Amino acid sequence: MIFYFTSENIFSFNSGTEFSQAKRTKLFNLESQSAFYVARDYNPNFHQVAWQMELSDDQVINMYDYFQEATDVVRKKINVRFASFISKRDYHLDSVNPNYSLIKHHGQTSAKVNIAPLTVGLVGNVEYYDSFGNTEAVDYWDWRGFKSSTQYFHPNGQPGAQRFFNPEGKLVMEIVRMNISGKLFPTMYKLFDYKGKDWRFDSENELFIFFMNELIAQRPGIIINDRPSMVDVVARISGATKKFQYLHDVHTIDSGNPIKGEIMTSLKPLFTTYSSAYDGIIVATSEQRNDLKKRYPRMNIYQAPDTYIDQEQLEKPKKSYSLRISHKLLYFGRLSEEKHPEQTIRAFSVIKQAIPDATLEFRGYPSSSAFMTSLKKQVEDAGLKESVAFCNYVTGDQRNRVLDQAELVIQTSTGEGFSMSVLEAMSHGLPAVVYDANYGPRSFVRDAFNGYLIENGNFVGLADNVIKIFQNNSLWQKLSFGAYQTAKAFDAKNVWSVWQKSGIFN
């Protein structure tokens, strides 16, 4: 049986949804169950970020890759200094800084080569200019080392046609844009010589439906959609053995009223117009499954975990108290309004009065620059600027180092589907002090065993429990041990067993 986990993309800054989808893809393949992370959006760095998410090329399928005949490409590093598309005899290459180089002809800049993210000197994209300095076109280079597409621009700066190529340089796709009320919008997606025919589609979603129908016709399987924004699109895919929607978050605007509260706007089509197109909904916890079953008794609701902890992490030596930064508190996750990081700052103000050397570190990308500005202002107004750090989003080994150094993890979200970031922190021995939010935390955070659950909104209660742990090394040792034990319960074997018993395989 084949599983297709559908989504929009893999991003440089991913939310819990992308991490969960990637972990599930790894888990299924680890258990010899063929599964793919399937993405709709164009992304020339798709395989780079997939690699950062520890997904191999044979575990991912990008729609544009598929039509570009580029699902299986051996990577070549194209260094800007040795790139064959730059004639060193006719042009001068001026390496301005590590981020970009200029291509000049008789002293005039004709193009700018931007270096690919997280690389040294490798071609990312090339901007071409006309004699007036306007951008004429941009060539986007795939991270694996071939020119993937060219985006053309009109003199007024608006985007025109975009053309896509296979690794050999053959034109295989084009996006056509038309003027609608003064702005250019994509109105046609063309495939050239696909299976001997040219094809036209009105939208990217129509193309995605065609793409998925092609995949399923070749290898029938089950679809699990991870993005609510794609509910209507996945509903129109034909031929799948079954189709499910995974909910990674609470289903109501008021997370404290799951039975009668207003359904999230993004989920309303799933529970109304398109409910019959799906064989069921999957959620991370039994509690949310039960609540949804009460609300929608005719729908099939299944429960299966949102994530698992890698065996490699579970086998690492435990980090003792002496190896950590004393009284370092960590906020680990997205900084957005619904996660209420401002309440973490309020709690830290109380903590700081009792623990003068306490520090707070935020690790996560913000929902907007304006929200980040408001958080920084709150910190400054509270006189905490020297004790609070807003640090870069990190993955892999850097993320592991951050988690190994902290002493506690805090979460102030008032609504959670699971809280995989808290579970991941526990796998590094971090006790958790979190709000008792629907649904995730209360399914694995246990008072006085691996942390404390605090009533939603009670930031003083959060602070009091953090202070209690900071002031008692023996208590920290006990909770840290409990955190490690909790993580073990979510190893691949146990999580896979729950998936097998969930009923979706039947």
XYZ file of C-alpha atoms in Angstrom:
506
model
C 0.000 0.000 0.000
C 1.254 3.485 -0.908
C 0.631 6.561 1.248
C 0.655 10.098 -0.130
C 0.919 12.850 2.494
C -0.134 16.032 0.702
C 0.812 19.602 1.526
C 1.788 22.893 -0.070
C 5.545 22.930 0.419
C 8.528 22.437 2.697
C 9.742 25.819 3.881
C 12.960 27.310 5.181
C 10.962 28.082 8.348
C 8.550 25.234 8.972
C 5.608 25.000 11.332
C 4.664 21.940 13.345
C 2.520 20.760 10.427
C 5.505 20.311 8.117
C 7.590 18.707 10.870
C 4.776 16.286 11.670
C 4.261 15.398 8.016
C 7.997 14.802 7.579
C 8.227 12.667 10.730
C 5.259 10.564 9.603
C 6.894 10.056 6.204
C 10.070 8.862 7.911
C 8.150 6.625 10.312
C 6.153 4.855 7.618
C 9.240 4.203 5.511
C 11.170 3.088 8.593
C 8.459 0.471 9.099
C 8.683 -0.664 5.439
C 5.474 1.142 4.501
C 6.008 3.169 1.324
C 5.046 6.802 1.930
C 5.789 10.140 0.260
C 5.795 13.763 1.358
C 3.955 15.308 -1.609
C 4.145 19.067 -2.192
C 2.275 21.270 -4.645
C 4.280 24.522 -4.728
C 7.293 25.399 -6.841
C 10.459 25.603 -4.770
C 13.943 25.443 -6.341
C 15.333 24.758 -2.850
C 12.828 21.997 -2.146
C 15.403 19.212 -1.929
C 17.698 21.298 0.240
C 15.036 21.909 2.881
C 13.824 18.297 2.565
C 17.364 17.182 3.326
C 17.376 19.499 6.373
C 14.168 17.754 7.478
C 16.038 14.432 7.097
C 13.953 13.314 4.130
C 15.668 11.545 1.256
C 14.859 12.226 -2.392
C 12.999 8.931 -2.680
C 10.629 10.021 0.131
C 9.487 13.299 -1.441
C 7.553 14.190 -4.581
C 7.205 17.795 -5.692
C 4.646 18.501 -8.419
C 6.991 20.733 -10.400
C 9.819 18.210 -10.088
C 7.505 15.586 -11.505
C 6.618 17.553 -14.631
C 10.215 18.764 -14.969
C 11.378 15.137 -15.078
C 13.558 15.954 -12.064
C 12.404 13.662 -9.269
C 15.721 11.792 -9.281
C 18.644 14.120 -9.986
C 22.208 13.702 -8.770
C 23.307 16.978 -7.232
C 26.006 19.064 -8.938
C 27.446 22.098 -7.172
C 27.441 25.064 -9.565
C 29.951 27.583 -8.228
C 29.409 31.100 -9.547
C 33.117 31.502 -10.351
C 33.113 28.487 -12.638
C 29.553 28.645 -14.011
C 29.518 27.982 -17.750
C 26.607 30.398 -18.377
C 28.916 33.334 -17.523
C 31.351 34.076 -20.354
C 34.529 35.150 -18.598
C 35.873 36.450 -21.908
C 32.988 38.868 -22.448
C 31.942 39.659 -18.873
C 33.606 40.606 -15.617
C 32.511 38.886 -12.420
C 32.626 41.171 -9.371
C 32.243 39.283 -6.085
C 30.737 42.046 -3.929
C 30.166 39.962 -0.787
C 29.395 36.352 0.200
C 25.708 36.842 -0.675
C 25.953 37.951 -4.297
C 28.186 38.765 -7.253
C 27.682 41.204 -10.122
C 28.145 40.409 -13.798
C 29.434 43.476 -15.648
C 29.896 44.309 -19.321
C 32.102 47.321 -20.102
C 31.585 48.564 -16.557
C 27.783 48.327 -16.605
C 26.002 45.787 -14.409
C 24.044 43.410 -16.612
C 23.167 40.759 -14.026
C 23.351 39.866 -10.341
C 24.036 36.330 -9.132
C 22.523 35.632 -5.720
C 24.206 32.856 -3.770
C 21.992 29.905 -2.799
C 20.927 29.900 0.874
C 23.215 28.066 3.309
C 25.895 27.535 0.656
C 29.248 29.092 -0.118
C 29.528 30.480 -3.636
C 26.848 28.315 -5.266
C 24.394 29.799 -7.755
C 20.914 30.446 -6.332
C 19.286 32.760 -8.859
C 20.406 35.240 -11.498
C 18.727 38.630 -12.041
C 19.143 40.121 -15.529
C 18.828 43.892 -16.109
C 18.006 45.997 -19.150
C 19.977 49.123 -20.107
C 17.877 51.205 -17.686
C 18.549 48.911 -14.709
C 15.101 47.303 -14.698
C 14.861 43.588 -13.960
C 14.074 41.778 -17.225
C 14.178 38.219 -15.985
C 15.290 35.970 -13.146
C 16.735 32.508 -13.643
C 16.067 30.207 -10.681
C 18.573 27.430 -10.202
C 17.578 24.213 -8.520
C 19.689 23.416 -5.442
C 20.749 20.248 -7.249
C 22.542 22.253 -9.932
C 20.414 23.027 -13.014
C 18.489 26.028 -14.298
C 14.962 25.230 -13.210
C 12.888 28.201 -14.373
C 12.951 31.708 -15.811
C 10.582 34.393 -14.566
C 10.132 37.294 -17.008
C 9.147 40.811 -15.943
C 7.468 43.749 -17.618
C 9.152 47.189 -17.538
C 6.774 48.241 -14.713
C 8.097 45.424 -12.546
C 5.061 43.139 -12.724
C 5.761 39.459 -13.413
C 5.076 38.073 -16.864
C 5.380 34.495 -18.076
C 7.384 31.925 -16.130
C 8.954 29.013 -17.933
C 10.189 25.743 -16.445
C 12.854 23.394 -17.781
C 14.001 19.851 -17.241
C 17.629 19.236 -16.184
C 18.662 19.028 -19.849
C 17.209 22.489 -20.548
C 14.070 21.412 -22.423
C 11.001 23.641 -21.917
C 8.339 21.542 -20.168
C 5.992 24.039 -18.464
C 4.833 27.639 -18.592
C 2.695 29.888 -16.413
C 0.839 32.591 -18.340
C -0.362 35.763 -16.599
C -3.104 38.158 -17.656
C -4.041 41.687 -16.584
C -6.937 41.699 -14.126
C -7.858 45.136 -12.740
C -4.362 46.451 -13.276
C -2.482 43.475 -11.854
C -1.095 40.392 -13.544
C -2.342 37.063 -12.218
C -1.624 33.456 -13.274
C -4.459 32.427 -15.584
C -3.058 29.414 -17.414
C -0.675 26.586 -16.605
C 0.714 24.817 -19.679
C 2.412 21.436 -19.946
C 4.416 20.826 -23.110
C 4.782 17.380 -24.623
C 3.627 15.536 -21.529
C 3.014 11.974 -22.708
C 3.047 13.288 -26.260
C 0.440 16.021 -25.712
C 0.233 19.657 -24.666
C -2.084 20.349 -21.721
C -3.678 23.514 -20.293
C -5.062 24.188 -16.819
C -6.805 27.213 -15.373
C -5.057 27.149 -11.997
C -2.247 25.567 -10.025
C -4.813 23.565 -8.068
C -6.286 22.120 -11.265
C -2.772 21.125 -12.276
C -2.224 19.552 -8.851
C -5.396 17.468 -9.181
C -4.188 16.235 -12.585
C -0.761 15.482 -11.081
C -2.212 13.493 -8.171
C -4.525 11.583 -10.484
C -1.465 10.646 -12.539
C 0.442 9.455 -9.469
C -2.459 7.387 -8.209
C -3.128 5.878 -11.617
C 0.473 4.661 -11.671
C 0.628 3.594 -8.018
C -2.765 3.461 -6.238
C -2.737 4.465 -2.596
C -4.136 6.357 0.364
C -3.997 10.150 0.693
C -3.567 11.887 4.039
C -3.856 15.638 3.562
C -2.053 17.801 6.114
C -3.053 21.317 5.045
C -6.627 22.589 5.667
C -6.083 25.090 2.856
C -6.024 22.142 0.425
C -9.193 20.383 1.642
C -11.195 21.339 -1.450
C -8.378 20.407 -3.827
C -7.733 16.968 -2.340
C -11.490 16.349 -2.267
C -11.502 16.487 -6.085
C -8.687 13.990 -6.576
C -10.034 10.758 -8.028
C -8.913 7.147 -7.760
C -7.398 7.176 -4.268
C -8.048 4.066 -2.206
C -9.008 6.326 0.716
C -8.655 9.985 1.657
C -8.122 11.400 5.139
C -7.571 14.836 6.607
C -5.100 15.152 9.481
C -5.911 17.941 11.954
C -2.790 19.282 13.644
C -4.601 21.851 15.753
C -7.769 22.431 17.723
C -10.921 22.562 15.612
C -12.705 25.472 17.304
C -11.907 29.175 17.581
C -12.556 28.852 21.317
C -10.299 25.943 22.253
C -12.058 25.612 25.608
C -15.413 24.880 23.987
C -14.731 22.000 21.574
C -18.289 20.659 21.407
C -20.247 23.838 20.679
C -17.585 26.435 19.868
C -17.383 27.936 16.390
C -15.382 25.796 13.970
C -12.127 27.262 12.676
C -12.827 29.141 9.451
C -10.251 27.102 7.541
C -11.949 23.854 8.620
C -15.571 24.721 7.839
C -15.416 23.313 4.266
C -14.097 20.001 5.640
C -17.080 19.551 7.961
C -19.675 20.755 5.436
C -19.173 20.875 1.680
C -16.432 18.278 1.393
C -17.140 15.952 4.320
C -18.416 13.173 2.028
C -15.219 13.290 -0.065
C -13.129 12.041 2.863
C -13.068 8.648 4.514
C -12.235 10.190 7.837
C -10.382 12.701 9.967
C -7.249 11.862 11.956
C -6.253 13.688 15.141
C -3.340 13.290 17.528
C -5.181 12.614 20.795
C -8.037 10.430 21.981
C -9.584 13.426 23.719
C -9.974 15.386 20.500
C -11.240 12.286 18.716
C -13.946 11.861 21.354
C -14.959 15.515 21.177
C -15.218 15.438 17.385
C -17.181 12.190 17.524
C -19.732 13.810 19.839
C -20.021 16.777 17.506
C -20.033 14.831 14.222
C -21.331 11.330 15.046
C -21.668 10.356 11.385
C -18.039 11.088 10.522
C -15.188 8.629 10.945
C -12.710 10.060 13.437
C -9.374 8.335 14.048
C -6.527 8.907 16.490
C -2.839 8.502 15.701
C 0.192 10.390 17.094
C 1.471 13.599 15.549
C 5.127 12.621 15.858
C 7.638 10.164 17.294
C 11.088 10.422 18.867
C 14.031 9.081 16.873
C 15.878 6.110 18.341
C 19.160 7.947 17.858
C 17.974 10.683 20.232
C 16.637 8.186 22.762
C 19.999 6.395 22.897
C 22.054 9.518 23.573
C 23.553 9.936 27.071
C 21.307 11.914 29.402
C 22.378 15.515 29.987
C 22.872 16.143 33.677
C 22.028 19.340 35.526
C 25.710 20.323 35.708
C 25.998 20.343 31.904
C 23.160 22.835 31.451
C 23.027 26.612 31.705
C 21.695 27.314 35.162
C 18.158 28.775 35.302
C 17.818 28.966 31.516
C 14.177 28.869 30.434
C 13.341 27.986 26.826
C 10.340 28.903 24.689
C 10.554 26.456 21.797
C 8.118 26.987 18.938
C 6.435 29.474 16.639
C 6.000 33.032 17.913
C 2.430 33.825 16.921
C -0.609 35.422 18.486
C -2.442 32.154 19.216
C 0.642 30.778 21.028
C 0.641 33.760 23.452
C 4.398 34.239 23.894
C 3.556 37.575 25.546
C 2.287 35.551 28.512
C 5.652 33.813 28.707
C 7.230 37.250 29.092
C 4.738 38.144 31.848
C 5.555 34.907 33.655
C 9.266 35.565 33.274
C 8.860 38.982 34.912
C 7.646 37.158 38.023
C 10.368 34.502 37.763
C 13.088 37.125 37.498
C 12.117 38.660 40.838
C 12.742 35.349 42.618
C 15.616 34.040 40.445
C 17.827 37.047 39.573
C 20.125 35.104 37.208
C 17.257 33.482 35.244
C 17.319 33.872 31.456
C 14.667 33.297 28.815
C 15.443 32.255 25.260
C 12.898 32.292 22.435
C 13.556 29.839 19.599
C 11.066 30.054 16.760
C 10.139 32.208 13.809
C 7.582 35.023 14.260
C 4.195 35.181 12.564
C 5.045 38.736 11.462
C 7.678 41.409 11.972
C 5.048 43.581 13.675
C 4.330 40.883 16.262
C 8.034 40.398 16.907
C 8.417 44.152 17.385
C 5.591 44.119 19.943
C 7.262 41.286 21.891
C 10.612 43.066 21.946
C 8.922 46.250 23.146
C 7.196 44.300 25.914
C 10.570 42.915 27.016
C 12.147 46.378 26.978
C 9.251 47.987 28.837
C 9.533 45.292 31.524
C 13.250 45.964 31.951
C 14.169 42.453 30.838
C 16.240 43.239 27.776
C 19.465 41.865 29.271
C 17.827 38.581 30.283
C 15.632 37.727 27.272
C 17.025 36.638 23.906
C 15.148 36.260 20.615
C 17.331 33.789 18.752
C 17.426 32.318 15.263
C 15.235 29.452 14.172
C 17.462 26.367 14.137
C 17.226 22.740 13.055
C 19.344 19.597 13.301
C 22.460 19.654 15.462
C 22.039 23.343 16.328
C 18.544 22.669 17.644
C 19.841 19.730 19.672
C 22.514 21.901 21.285
C 19.900 24.486 22.280
C 17.703 21.823 23.873
C 20.635 20.201 25.664
C 21.693 23.508 27.223
C 18.347 24.661 28.603
C 16.984 23.707 32.014
C 13.220 24.015 31.450
C 10.764 24.459 28.592
C 7.694 26.689 28.904
C 4.574 26.887 26.727
C 1.766 29.432 26.949
C -0.425 28.331 24.068
C -4.094 28.040 25.083
C -4.972 25.578 22.308
C -2.826 22.736 20.956
C -3.436 19.726 18.758
C -0.487 17.917 20.308
C 2.550 20.092 21.260
C 5.242 18.124 19.482
C 7.812 20.807 20.381
C 7.252 20.100 24.086
C 7.624 16.346 23.546
C 10.823 16.932 21.578
C 12.142 19.084 24.444
C 11.356 16.240 26.845
C 13.468 13.900 24.734
C 16.377 16.137 25.767
C 15.427 15.836 29.435
C 13.640 19.163 29.778
C 10.798 19.305 32.295
C 7.805 21.250 30.929
C 5.690 23.928 32.575
C 2.739 24.512 30.258
C -0.854 25.617 30.084
C -3.396 22.799 30.407
C -4.657 23.387 26.878
C -6.818 21.266 24.646
C -5.473 18.877 23.564
C -1.897 17.849 23.479
C -0.127 18.764 26.702
C -2.465 16.939 29.058
C -1.994 13.734 27.080
C 1.657 13.427 28.131
C 2.560 16.144 30.675
C 2.026 14.751 34.185
C 2.203 16.888 37.309
C 5.254 16.216 39.472
C 6.456 13.495 37.052
C 7.793 15.406 34.027
C 6.519 18.933 34.625
C 3.361 20.819 35.548
C 0.056 21.659 33.888
C -1.260 25.123 34.755
C -4.724 26.577 34.200
C -4.961 28.494 30.930
C -4.069 32.143 31.351
C -2.572 31.761 34.825
C 0.904 33.079 34.044
C 1.592 33.603 37.758
C 0.977 29.881 38.270
C 3.442 29.168 35.474
C 6.020 31.386 37.126
C 5.511 29.837 40.575
C 6.166 26.338 39.262
C 9.218 27.385 37.254
C 10.596 29.048 40.388
C 9.869 25.895 42.421
C 11.881 23.773 39.982
C 14.715 26.278 39.643
C 15.125 26.364 43.421
C 15.170 22.589 43.916
C 17.847 20.584 42.114
C 16.454 17.266 43.350
C 13.049 18.115 41.932
C 14.624 19.037 38.603
C 16.464 15.700 38.499
C 13.217 13.837 39.165
C 11.264 15.743 36.490
C 14.081 15.438 33.978
C 14.107 11.670 34.445
C 10.331 11.668 33.931
C 10.740 13.709 30.749
C 13.202 11.170 29.324
C 10.818 8.338 30.256
C 7.913 10.105 28.548
C 9.915 10.476 25.355
C 10.640 6.736 25.328
C 6.909 6.041 25.259
C 6.802 7.833 21.909
C 9.506 5.825 20.164
C 8.944 4.607 16.619
C 7.788 1.131 17.690
C 5.080 2.420 20.036
C 3.842 5.155 17.716
C 3.732 2.795 14.731
C 1.700 0.345 16.804
C -0.910 3.052 17.444
C -1.077 3.871 13.731
C -1.595 0.191 12.904
C -4.444 -0.054 15.417
C -6.021 3.277 14.394
C -8.293 1.721 11.768
C -7.143 3.694 8.733
C -5.410 0.618 7.286
C -8.634 -1.399 7.334
